[in-house]
Short mmCIF file of C-alpha atoms and ligand atoms in Angstrom, two decimals:
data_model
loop_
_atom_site.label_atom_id
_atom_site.label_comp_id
_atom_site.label_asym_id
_atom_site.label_seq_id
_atom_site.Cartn_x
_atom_site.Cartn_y
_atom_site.Cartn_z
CA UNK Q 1202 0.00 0.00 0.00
CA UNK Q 1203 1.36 3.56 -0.80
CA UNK Q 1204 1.12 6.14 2.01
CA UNK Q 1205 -1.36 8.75 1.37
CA UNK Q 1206 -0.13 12.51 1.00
CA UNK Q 1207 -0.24 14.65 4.39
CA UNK Q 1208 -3.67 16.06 4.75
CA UNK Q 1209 -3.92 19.89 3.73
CA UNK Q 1210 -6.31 21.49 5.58
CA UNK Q 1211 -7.83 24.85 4.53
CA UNK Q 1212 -5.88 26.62 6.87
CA UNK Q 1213 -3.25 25.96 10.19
CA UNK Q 1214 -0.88 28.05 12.13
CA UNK Q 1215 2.86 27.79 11.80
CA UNK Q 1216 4.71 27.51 15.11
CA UNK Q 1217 8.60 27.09 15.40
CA UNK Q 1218 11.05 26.21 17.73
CA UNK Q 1219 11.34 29.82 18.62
CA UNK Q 1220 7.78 30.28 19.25
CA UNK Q 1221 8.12 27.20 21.67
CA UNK Q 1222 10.57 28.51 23.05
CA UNK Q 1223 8.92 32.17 23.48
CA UNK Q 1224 6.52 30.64 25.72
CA UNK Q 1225 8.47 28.09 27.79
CA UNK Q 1226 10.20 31.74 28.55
CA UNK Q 1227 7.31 33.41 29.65
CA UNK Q 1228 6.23 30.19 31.75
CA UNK Q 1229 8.97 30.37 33.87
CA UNK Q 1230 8.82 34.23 34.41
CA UNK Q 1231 7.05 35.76 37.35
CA UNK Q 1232 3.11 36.59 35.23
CA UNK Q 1233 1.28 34.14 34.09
CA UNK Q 1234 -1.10 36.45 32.68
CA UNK Q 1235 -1.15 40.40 32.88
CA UNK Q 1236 2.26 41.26 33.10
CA UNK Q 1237 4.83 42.72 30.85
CA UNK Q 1238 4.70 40.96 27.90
CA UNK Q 1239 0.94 41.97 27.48
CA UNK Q 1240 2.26 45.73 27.07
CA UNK Q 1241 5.31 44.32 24.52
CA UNK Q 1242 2.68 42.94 22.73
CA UNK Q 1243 0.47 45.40 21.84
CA UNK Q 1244 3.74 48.31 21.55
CA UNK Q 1245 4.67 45.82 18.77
CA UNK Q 1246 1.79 45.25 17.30
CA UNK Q 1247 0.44 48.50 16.95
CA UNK Q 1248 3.92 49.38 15.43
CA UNK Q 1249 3.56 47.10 12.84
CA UNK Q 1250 -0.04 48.65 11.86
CA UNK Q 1251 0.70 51.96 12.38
CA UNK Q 1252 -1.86 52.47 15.11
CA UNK Q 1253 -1.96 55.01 18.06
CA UNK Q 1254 -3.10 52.35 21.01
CA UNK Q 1255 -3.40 48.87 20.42
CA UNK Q 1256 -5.57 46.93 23.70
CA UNK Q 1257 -4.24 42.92 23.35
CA UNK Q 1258 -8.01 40.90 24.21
CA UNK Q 1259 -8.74 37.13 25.48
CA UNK Q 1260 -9.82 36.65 21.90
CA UNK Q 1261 -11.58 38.16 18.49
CA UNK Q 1262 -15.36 37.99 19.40
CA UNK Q 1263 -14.09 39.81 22.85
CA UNK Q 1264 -12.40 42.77 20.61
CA UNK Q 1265 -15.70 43.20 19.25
CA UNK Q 1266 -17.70 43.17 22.21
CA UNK Q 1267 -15.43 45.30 23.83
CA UNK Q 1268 -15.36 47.81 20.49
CA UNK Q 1269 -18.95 47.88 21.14
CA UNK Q 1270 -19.24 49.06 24.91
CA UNK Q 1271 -16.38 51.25 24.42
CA UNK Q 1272 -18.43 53.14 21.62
CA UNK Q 1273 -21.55 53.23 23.99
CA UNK Q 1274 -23.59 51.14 21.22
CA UNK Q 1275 -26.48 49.45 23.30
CA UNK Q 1276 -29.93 49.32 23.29
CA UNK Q 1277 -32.25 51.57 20.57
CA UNK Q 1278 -29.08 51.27 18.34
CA UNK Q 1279 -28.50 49.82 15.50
CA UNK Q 1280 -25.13 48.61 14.20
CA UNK Q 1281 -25.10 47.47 10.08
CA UNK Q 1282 -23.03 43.85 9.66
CA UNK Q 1283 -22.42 42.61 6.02
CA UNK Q 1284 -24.11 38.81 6.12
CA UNK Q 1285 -21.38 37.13 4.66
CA UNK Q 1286 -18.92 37.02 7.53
CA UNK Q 1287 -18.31 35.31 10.60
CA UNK Q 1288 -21.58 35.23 13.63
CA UNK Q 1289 -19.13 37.49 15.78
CA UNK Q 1290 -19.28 40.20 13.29
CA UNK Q 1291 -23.57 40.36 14.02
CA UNK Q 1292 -23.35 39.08 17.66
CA UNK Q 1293 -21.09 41.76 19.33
CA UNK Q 1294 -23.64 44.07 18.56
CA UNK Q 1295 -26.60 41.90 19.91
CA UNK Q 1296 -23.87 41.27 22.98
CA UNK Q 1297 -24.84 44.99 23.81
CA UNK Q 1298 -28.25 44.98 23.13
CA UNK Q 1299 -28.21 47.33 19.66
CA UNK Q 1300 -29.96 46.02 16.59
CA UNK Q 1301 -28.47 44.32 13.74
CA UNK Q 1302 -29.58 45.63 10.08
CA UNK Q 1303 -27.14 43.05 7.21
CA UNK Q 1304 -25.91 44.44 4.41
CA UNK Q 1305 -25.54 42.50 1.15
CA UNK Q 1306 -22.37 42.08 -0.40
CA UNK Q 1307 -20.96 42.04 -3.96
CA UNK Q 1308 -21.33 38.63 -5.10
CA UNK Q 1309 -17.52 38.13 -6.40
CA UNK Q 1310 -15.67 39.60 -3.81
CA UNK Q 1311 -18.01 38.85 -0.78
CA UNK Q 1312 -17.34 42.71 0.58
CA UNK Q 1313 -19.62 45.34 2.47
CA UNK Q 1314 -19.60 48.14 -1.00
CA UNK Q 1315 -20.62 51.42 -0.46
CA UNK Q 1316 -23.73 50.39 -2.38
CA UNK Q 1317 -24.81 47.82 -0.12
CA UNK Q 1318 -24.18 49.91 2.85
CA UNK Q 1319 -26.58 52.67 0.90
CA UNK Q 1320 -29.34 49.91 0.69
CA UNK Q 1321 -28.81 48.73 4.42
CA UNK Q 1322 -29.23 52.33 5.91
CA UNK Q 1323 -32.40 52.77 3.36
CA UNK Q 1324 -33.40 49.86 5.32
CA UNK Q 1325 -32.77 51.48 9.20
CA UNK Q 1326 -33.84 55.00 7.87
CA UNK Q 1327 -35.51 56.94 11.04
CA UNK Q 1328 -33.88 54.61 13.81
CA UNK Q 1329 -29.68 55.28 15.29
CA UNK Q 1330 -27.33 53.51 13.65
CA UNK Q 1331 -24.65 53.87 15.78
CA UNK Q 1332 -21.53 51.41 13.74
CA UNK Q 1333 -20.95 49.90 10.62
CA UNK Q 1334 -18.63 47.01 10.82
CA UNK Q 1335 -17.16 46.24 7.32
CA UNK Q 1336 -15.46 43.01 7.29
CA UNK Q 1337 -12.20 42.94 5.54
CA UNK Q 1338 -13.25 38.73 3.84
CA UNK Q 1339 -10.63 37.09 2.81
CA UNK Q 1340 -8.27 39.50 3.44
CA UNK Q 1341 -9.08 42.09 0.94
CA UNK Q 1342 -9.60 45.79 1.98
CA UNK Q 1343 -13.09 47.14 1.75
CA UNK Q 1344 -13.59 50.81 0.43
CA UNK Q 1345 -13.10 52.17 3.75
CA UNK Q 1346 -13.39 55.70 2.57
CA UNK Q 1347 -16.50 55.12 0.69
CA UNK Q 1348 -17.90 53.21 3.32
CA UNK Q 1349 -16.67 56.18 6.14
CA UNK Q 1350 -18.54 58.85 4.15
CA UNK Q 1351 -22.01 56.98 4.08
CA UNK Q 1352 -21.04 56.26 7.87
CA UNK Q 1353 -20.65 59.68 8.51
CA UNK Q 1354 -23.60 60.92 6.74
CA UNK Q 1355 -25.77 59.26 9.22
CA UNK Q 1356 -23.59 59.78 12.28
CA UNK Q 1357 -22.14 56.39 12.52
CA UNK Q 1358 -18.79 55.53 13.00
CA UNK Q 1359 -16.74 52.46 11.10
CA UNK Q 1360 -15.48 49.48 13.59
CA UNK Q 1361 -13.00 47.00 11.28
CA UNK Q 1362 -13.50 43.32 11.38
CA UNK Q 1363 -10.43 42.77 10.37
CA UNK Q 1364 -8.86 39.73 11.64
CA UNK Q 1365 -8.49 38.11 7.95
CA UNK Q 1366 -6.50 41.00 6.42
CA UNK Q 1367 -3.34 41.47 9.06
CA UNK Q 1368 -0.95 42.03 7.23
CA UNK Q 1369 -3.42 43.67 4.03
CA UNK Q 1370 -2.92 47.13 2.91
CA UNK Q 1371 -5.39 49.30 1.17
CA UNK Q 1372 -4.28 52.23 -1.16
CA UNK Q 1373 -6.63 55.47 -1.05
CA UNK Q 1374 -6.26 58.61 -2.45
CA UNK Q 1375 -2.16 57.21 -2.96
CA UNK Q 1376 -1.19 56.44 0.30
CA UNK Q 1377 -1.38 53.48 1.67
CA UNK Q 1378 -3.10 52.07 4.79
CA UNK Q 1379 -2.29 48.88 6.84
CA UNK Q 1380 -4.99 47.58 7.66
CA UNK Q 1381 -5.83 48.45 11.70
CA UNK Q 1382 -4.04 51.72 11.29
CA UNK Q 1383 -7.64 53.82 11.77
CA UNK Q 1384 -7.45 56.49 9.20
CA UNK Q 1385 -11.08 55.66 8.44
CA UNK Q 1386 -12.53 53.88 11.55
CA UNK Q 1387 -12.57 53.73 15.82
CA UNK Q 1388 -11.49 50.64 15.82
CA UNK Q 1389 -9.79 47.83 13.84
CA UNK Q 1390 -10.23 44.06 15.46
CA UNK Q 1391 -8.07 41.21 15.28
CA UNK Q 1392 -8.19 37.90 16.07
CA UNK Q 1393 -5.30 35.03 16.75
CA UNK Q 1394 -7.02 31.75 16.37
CA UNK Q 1395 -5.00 29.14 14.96
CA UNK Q 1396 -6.22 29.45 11.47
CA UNK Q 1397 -6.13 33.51 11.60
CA UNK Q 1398 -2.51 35.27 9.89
CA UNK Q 1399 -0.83 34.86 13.66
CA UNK Q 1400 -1.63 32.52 16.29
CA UNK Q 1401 -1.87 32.44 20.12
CA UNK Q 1402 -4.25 29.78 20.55
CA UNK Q 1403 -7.54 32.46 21.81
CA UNK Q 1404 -6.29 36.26 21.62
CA UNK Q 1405 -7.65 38.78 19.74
CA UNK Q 1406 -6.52 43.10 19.34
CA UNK Q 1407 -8.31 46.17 19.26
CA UNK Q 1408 -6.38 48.80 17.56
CA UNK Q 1409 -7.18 52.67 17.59
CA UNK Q 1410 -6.10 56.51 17.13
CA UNK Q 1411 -8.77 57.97 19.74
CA UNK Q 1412 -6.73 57.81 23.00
CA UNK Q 1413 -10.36 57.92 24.96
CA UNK Q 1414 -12.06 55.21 23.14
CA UNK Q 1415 -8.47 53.43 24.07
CA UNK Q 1416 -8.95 54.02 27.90
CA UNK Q 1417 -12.42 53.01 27.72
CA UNK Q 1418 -11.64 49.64 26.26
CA UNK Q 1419 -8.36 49.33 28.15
CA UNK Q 1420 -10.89 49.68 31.18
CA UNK Q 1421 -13.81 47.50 30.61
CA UNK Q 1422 -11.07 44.57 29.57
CA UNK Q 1423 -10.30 44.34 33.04
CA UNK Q 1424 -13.80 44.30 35.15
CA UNK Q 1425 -13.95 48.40 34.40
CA UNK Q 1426 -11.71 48.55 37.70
CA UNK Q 1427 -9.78 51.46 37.56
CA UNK Q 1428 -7.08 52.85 40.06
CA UNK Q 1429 -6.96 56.19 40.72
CA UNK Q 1430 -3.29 58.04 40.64
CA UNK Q 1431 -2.52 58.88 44.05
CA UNK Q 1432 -5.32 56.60 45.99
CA UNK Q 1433 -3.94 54.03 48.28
CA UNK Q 1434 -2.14 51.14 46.70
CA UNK Q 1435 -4.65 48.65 47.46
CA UNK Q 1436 -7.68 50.62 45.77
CA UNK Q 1437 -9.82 50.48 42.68
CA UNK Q 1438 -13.09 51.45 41.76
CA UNK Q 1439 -15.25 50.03 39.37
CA UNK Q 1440 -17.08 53.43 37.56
CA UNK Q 1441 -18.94 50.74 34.89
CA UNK Q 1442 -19.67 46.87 34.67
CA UNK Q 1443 -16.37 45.47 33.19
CA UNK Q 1444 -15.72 42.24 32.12
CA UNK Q 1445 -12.53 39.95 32.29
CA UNK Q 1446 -11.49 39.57 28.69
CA UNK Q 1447 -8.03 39.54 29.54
CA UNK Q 1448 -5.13 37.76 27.77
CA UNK Q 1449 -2.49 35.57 29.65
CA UNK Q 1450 1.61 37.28 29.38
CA UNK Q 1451 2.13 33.50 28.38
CA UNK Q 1452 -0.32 33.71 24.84
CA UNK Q 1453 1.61 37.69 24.31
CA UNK Q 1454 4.86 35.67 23.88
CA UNK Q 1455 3.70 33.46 21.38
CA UNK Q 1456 2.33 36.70 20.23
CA UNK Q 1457 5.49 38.40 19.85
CA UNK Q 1458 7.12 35.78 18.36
CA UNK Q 1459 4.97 35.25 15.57
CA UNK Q 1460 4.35 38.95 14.93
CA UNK Q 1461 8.11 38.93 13.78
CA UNK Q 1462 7.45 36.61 11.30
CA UNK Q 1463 4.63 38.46 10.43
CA UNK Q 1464 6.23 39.72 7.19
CA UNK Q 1465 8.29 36.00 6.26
CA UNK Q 1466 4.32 34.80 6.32
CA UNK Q 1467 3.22 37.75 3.96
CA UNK Q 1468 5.57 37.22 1.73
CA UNK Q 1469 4.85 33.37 1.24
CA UNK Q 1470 0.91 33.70 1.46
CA UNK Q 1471 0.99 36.13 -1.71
CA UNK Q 1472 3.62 33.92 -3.76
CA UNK Q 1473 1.01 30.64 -2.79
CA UNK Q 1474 -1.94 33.07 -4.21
CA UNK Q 1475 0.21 34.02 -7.10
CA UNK Q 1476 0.76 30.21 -7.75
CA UNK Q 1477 -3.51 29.44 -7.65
CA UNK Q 1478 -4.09 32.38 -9.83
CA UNK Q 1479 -1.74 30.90 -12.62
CA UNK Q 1480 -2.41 27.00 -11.97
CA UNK Q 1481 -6.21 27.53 -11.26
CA UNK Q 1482 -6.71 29.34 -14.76
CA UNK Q 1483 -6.62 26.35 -16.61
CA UNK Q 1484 -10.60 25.87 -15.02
CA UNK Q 1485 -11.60 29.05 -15.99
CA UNK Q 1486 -14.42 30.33 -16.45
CA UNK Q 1487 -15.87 27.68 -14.00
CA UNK Q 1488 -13.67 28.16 -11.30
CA UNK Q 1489 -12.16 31.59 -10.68
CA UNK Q 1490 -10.75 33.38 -7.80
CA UNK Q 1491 -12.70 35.80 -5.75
CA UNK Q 1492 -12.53 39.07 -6.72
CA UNK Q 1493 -9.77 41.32 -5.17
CA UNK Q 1494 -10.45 45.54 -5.51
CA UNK Q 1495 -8.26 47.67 -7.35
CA UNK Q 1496 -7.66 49.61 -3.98
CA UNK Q 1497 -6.81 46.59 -2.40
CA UNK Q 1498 -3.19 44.46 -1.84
CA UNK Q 1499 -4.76 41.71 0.49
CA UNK Q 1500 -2.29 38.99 2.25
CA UNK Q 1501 -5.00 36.50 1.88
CA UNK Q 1502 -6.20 34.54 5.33
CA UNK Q 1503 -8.91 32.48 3.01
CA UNK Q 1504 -7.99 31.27 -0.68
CA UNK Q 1505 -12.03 31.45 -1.83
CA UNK Q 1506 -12.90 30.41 -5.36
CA UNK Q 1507 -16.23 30.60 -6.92
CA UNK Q 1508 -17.39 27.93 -8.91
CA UNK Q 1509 -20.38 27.62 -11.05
CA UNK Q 1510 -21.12 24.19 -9.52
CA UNK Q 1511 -24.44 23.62 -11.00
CA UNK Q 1512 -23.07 24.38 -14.52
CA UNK Q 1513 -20.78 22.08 -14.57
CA UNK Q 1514 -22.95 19.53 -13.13
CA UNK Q 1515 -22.01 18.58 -9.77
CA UNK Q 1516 -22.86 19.76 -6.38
CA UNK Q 1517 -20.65 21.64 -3.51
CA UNK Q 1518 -20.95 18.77 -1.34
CA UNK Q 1519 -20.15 16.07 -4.01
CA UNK Q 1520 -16.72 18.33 -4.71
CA UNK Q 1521 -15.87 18.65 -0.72
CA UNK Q 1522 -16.13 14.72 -0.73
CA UNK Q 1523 -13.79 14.21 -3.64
CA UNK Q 1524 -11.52 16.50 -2.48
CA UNK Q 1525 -11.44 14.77 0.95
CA UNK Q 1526 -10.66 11.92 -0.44
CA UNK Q 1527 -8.05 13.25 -2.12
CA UNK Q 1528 -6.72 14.60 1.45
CA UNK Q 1529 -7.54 18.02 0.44
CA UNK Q 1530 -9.43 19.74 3.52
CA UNK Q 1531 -11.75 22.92 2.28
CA UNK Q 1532 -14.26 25.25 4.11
CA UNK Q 1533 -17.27 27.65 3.03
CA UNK Q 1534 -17.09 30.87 4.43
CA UNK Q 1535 -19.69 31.88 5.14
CA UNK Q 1536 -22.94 31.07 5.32
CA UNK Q 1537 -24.57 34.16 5.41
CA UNK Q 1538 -25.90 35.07 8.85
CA UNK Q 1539 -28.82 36.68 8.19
CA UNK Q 1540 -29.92 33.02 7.08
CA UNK Q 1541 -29.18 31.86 10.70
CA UNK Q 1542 -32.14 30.69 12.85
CA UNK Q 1543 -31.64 33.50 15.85
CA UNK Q 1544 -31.82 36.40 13.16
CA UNK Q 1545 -34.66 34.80 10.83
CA UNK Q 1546 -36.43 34.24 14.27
CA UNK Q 1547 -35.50 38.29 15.20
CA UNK Q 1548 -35.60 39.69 12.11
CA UNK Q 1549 -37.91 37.65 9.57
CA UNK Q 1550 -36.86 36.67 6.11
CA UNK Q 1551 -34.43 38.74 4.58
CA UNK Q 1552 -33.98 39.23 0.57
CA UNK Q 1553 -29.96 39.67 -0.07
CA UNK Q 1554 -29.34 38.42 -3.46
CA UNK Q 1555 -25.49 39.10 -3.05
CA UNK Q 1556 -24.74 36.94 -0.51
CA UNK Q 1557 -26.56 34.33 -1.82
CA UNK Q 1558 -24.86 34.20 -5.02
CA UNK Q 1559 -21.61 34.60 -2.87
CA UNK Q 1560 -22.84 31.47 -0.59
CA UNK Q 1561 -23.99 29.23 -3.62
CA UNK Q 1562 -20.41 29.23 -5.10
CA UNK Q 1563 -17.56 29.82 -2.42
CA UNK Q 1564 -15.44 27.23 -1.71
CA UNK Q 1565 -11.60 28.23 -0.15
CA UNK Q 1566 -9.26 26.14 -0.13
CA UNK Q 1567 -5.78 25.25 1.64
CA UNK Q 1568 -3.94 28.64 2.21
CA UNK Q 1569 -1.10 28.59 4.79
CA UNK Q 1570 2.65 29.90 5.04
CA UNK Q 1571 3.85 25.93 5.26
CA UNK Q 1572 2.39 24.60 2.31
CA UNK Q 1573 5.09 23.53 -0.72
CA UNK Q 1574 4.47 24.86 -4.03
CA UNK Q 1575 3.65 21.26 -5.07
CA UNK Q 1576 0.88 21.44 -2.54
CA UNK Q 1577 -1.19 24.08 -4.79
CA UNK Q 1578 -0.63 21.81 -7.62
CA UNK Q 1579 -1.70 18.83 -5.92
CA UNK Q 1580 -5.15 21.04 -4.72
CA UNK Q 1581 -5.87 22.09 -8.14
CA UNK Q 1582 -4.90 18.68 -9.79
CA UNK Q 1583 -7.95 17.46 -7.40
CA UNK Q 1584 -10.26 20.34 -7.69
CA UNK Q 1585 -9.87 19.58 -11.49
CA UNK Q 1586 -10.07 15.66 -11.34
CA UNK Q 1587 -13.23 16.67 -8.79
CA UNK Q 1588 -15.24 18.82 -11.52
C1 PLP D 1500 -12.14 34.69 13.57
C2 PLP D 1500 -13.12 35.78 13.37
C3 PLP D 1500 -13.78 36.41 14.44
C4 PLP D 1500 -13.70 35.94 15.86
O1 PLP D 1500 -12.46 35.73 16.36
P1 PLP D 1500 -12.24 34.72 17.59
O2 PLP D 1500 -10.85 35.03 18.01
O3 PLP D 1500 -12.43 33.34 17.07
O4 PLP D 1500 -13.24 35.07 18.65
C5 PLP D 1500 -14.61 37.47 14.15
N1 PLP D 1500 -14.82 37.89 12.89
C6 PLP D 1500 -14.22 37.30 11.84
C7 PLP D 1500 -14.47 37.83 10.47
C8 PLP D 1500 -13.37 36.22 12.04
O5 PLP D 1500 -12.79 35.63 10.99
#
């Protein structure tokens, strides 16, 4: 019998020796969890974003949540989500009792567009929306600044979702923007699950230019307990509910240590991408990449390709299955959330032809910094024999 090829699944983290190593460090140091390496941590990070404040969190959904209470969103408001994301993206603002109102997306890149925000707020005209949370899929940059000026028009601010595209930069007006460096938004989120650009396990980062909103979070990531300068050394006081959404010193040196690679990982996610673009177009136009923006230089988290699966005759389930047997793992992202039973329930049936297109032909497939060049053509020599 001939041994089977490795499994590739559609995403993993990459951890070294020196990432092993990080840790077993911080274990033996003196904080398990809120000491100094939480601070080195987010001074690095926000460095390599080119944020003012970054706030490191116990994970992404916790950014979000936090985003939201730091913002005052809660209830009467009404935060805009695009449906084709992950639940978080919808949930953090149900977390703080505000509305949701999903926005469709453009059926080949799966982005929030400035038109679908313009149909969305037709759709909350006369109540507060309070955020729009555009949700960088994929990894490639939505048109923050078109997205910021219907924002602003209403009084809204933009919170970034943005824990595919670390690493992404988006080019407006000729500069360009790393994504989580706030020119257009209060917040940028990040998260550090295994599969995400950088990995600590759970961990997630706010970033920010508005020193207040900063504080705020800062605040309500530790129980809202705050210690006034001068007060005795064992007093706080707790001004709001808090929460503990803290992140153990021990996940901030894995942290560290992978944000240094953060640039190695760049570099071989777009030469992987580069690879599917030229192998995959030999299955064009069934299969094709999802559409990137002119604006936008992604380092893609999710390789997503559309296929026209009842075309060619087959099903998305029949191709996972082949695939899988070919030890080739693959995911859908997403299925869109306003399709979800808690929102139907909450907000009836909702018509958002974008996403559904979107939802009816995504499939991504494997996408990580330690996959071999033979691995693409081993994907799309399955994909093909698959279709
Ligand atoms: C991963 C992810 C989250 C949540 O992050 P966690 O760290 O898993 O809580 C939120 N939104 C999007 C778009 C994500 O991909």
């Amino acid at each position: 019998m001939s041994e089977s090829p490795p499994f590739l699944p559609y995403g993993r983290q990459t951890i070294e020796d020196d990432d092993v190593a990080a840790v077993a460090a911080a274990l033996r140091a003196d904080f398990l969890t809120t000491g100094p390496t939480v601070e080195a941590f987010e001074t690095a990070f926000k460095a390599k974003v080119g944020a003012e404040h970054a706030i490191a969190v116990a994970n992404g959904t916790a950014t979000l949540h936090l985003a939201m209470l730091a913002l005052g969103v809660g209830e009467g408001d009404v935060c805009i989500a695009p449906s084709v994301t992950f639940l978080a993206t919808a949930n953090c603002a149900r977390y703080v009792g505000a509305e949701v109102v999903f926005a469709d997306v453009d059926p080949d890149s799966g982005l929030m567009t400035p038109d679908t925000l313009a149909d969305a707020l037709k759709r909350a005209e006369g109540r507060r929306v309070r955020a729009v949370l555009p949700v960088h899929l994929r990894g490639d940059v939505c048109d923050l600044p078109g997205l910021k000026a219907l924002a602003d028009g209403v009084g809204a601010v933009l919170v970034e979702d943005a824990p595919h595209a670390l690493g992404s930069i988006g080019t407006f007006d000729g500069v360009a923007h790393p994504v989580g460096d706030g020119a257009y938004s209060s917040f940028a989120s990040f998260s550090f699950h295994p599969v995400k650009t950088l990995a600590t396990g759970e961990g997630g980062m706010l970033t920010t230019n508005d020193a207040a909103l900063a504080a705020r979070a800062r605040s309500l990531r530790g129980h809202g307990m705050q210690r006034p300068p001068g007060a005795e050394p064992w007093w706080y006081e707790m001004p709001e509910l808090g929460f503990n959404y803290r992140i153990p010193d021990v996940l901030c040196a894995l942290g560290i240590s992978q944000l240094a690679k953060l640039d190695r990982f760049v570099t071989r996610r777009k030469a992987l991408t580069a690879l599917y673009a030229e192998k995959l177009a030999s299955l064009a136009p069934a299969v094709r990449l999802a559409t990137s923006p002119a604006w936008s230089d992604p380092a893609l988290h999710l390789l997503t390709v559309l296929i026209d699966f009842e075309a060619l005759g087959t099903t998305r389930l029949a191709v996972v299955e082949a695939l899988k047997a070919k030890g080739v793992g693959s995911q859908v992202h997403y299925i869109p959330v306003h399709r979800q039973p808690y929102y139907q329930a909450r907000y009836g049936a909702l018509d958002l032809p974008g996403a559904d297109a979107w939802y009816a032909r995504c499939l991504t497939l494997p996408l990580y910094p330690t996959m071999a060049d033979g691995d693409v053509d081993r994907v799309v020599e399955a994909l093909a024999a698959a279709l």
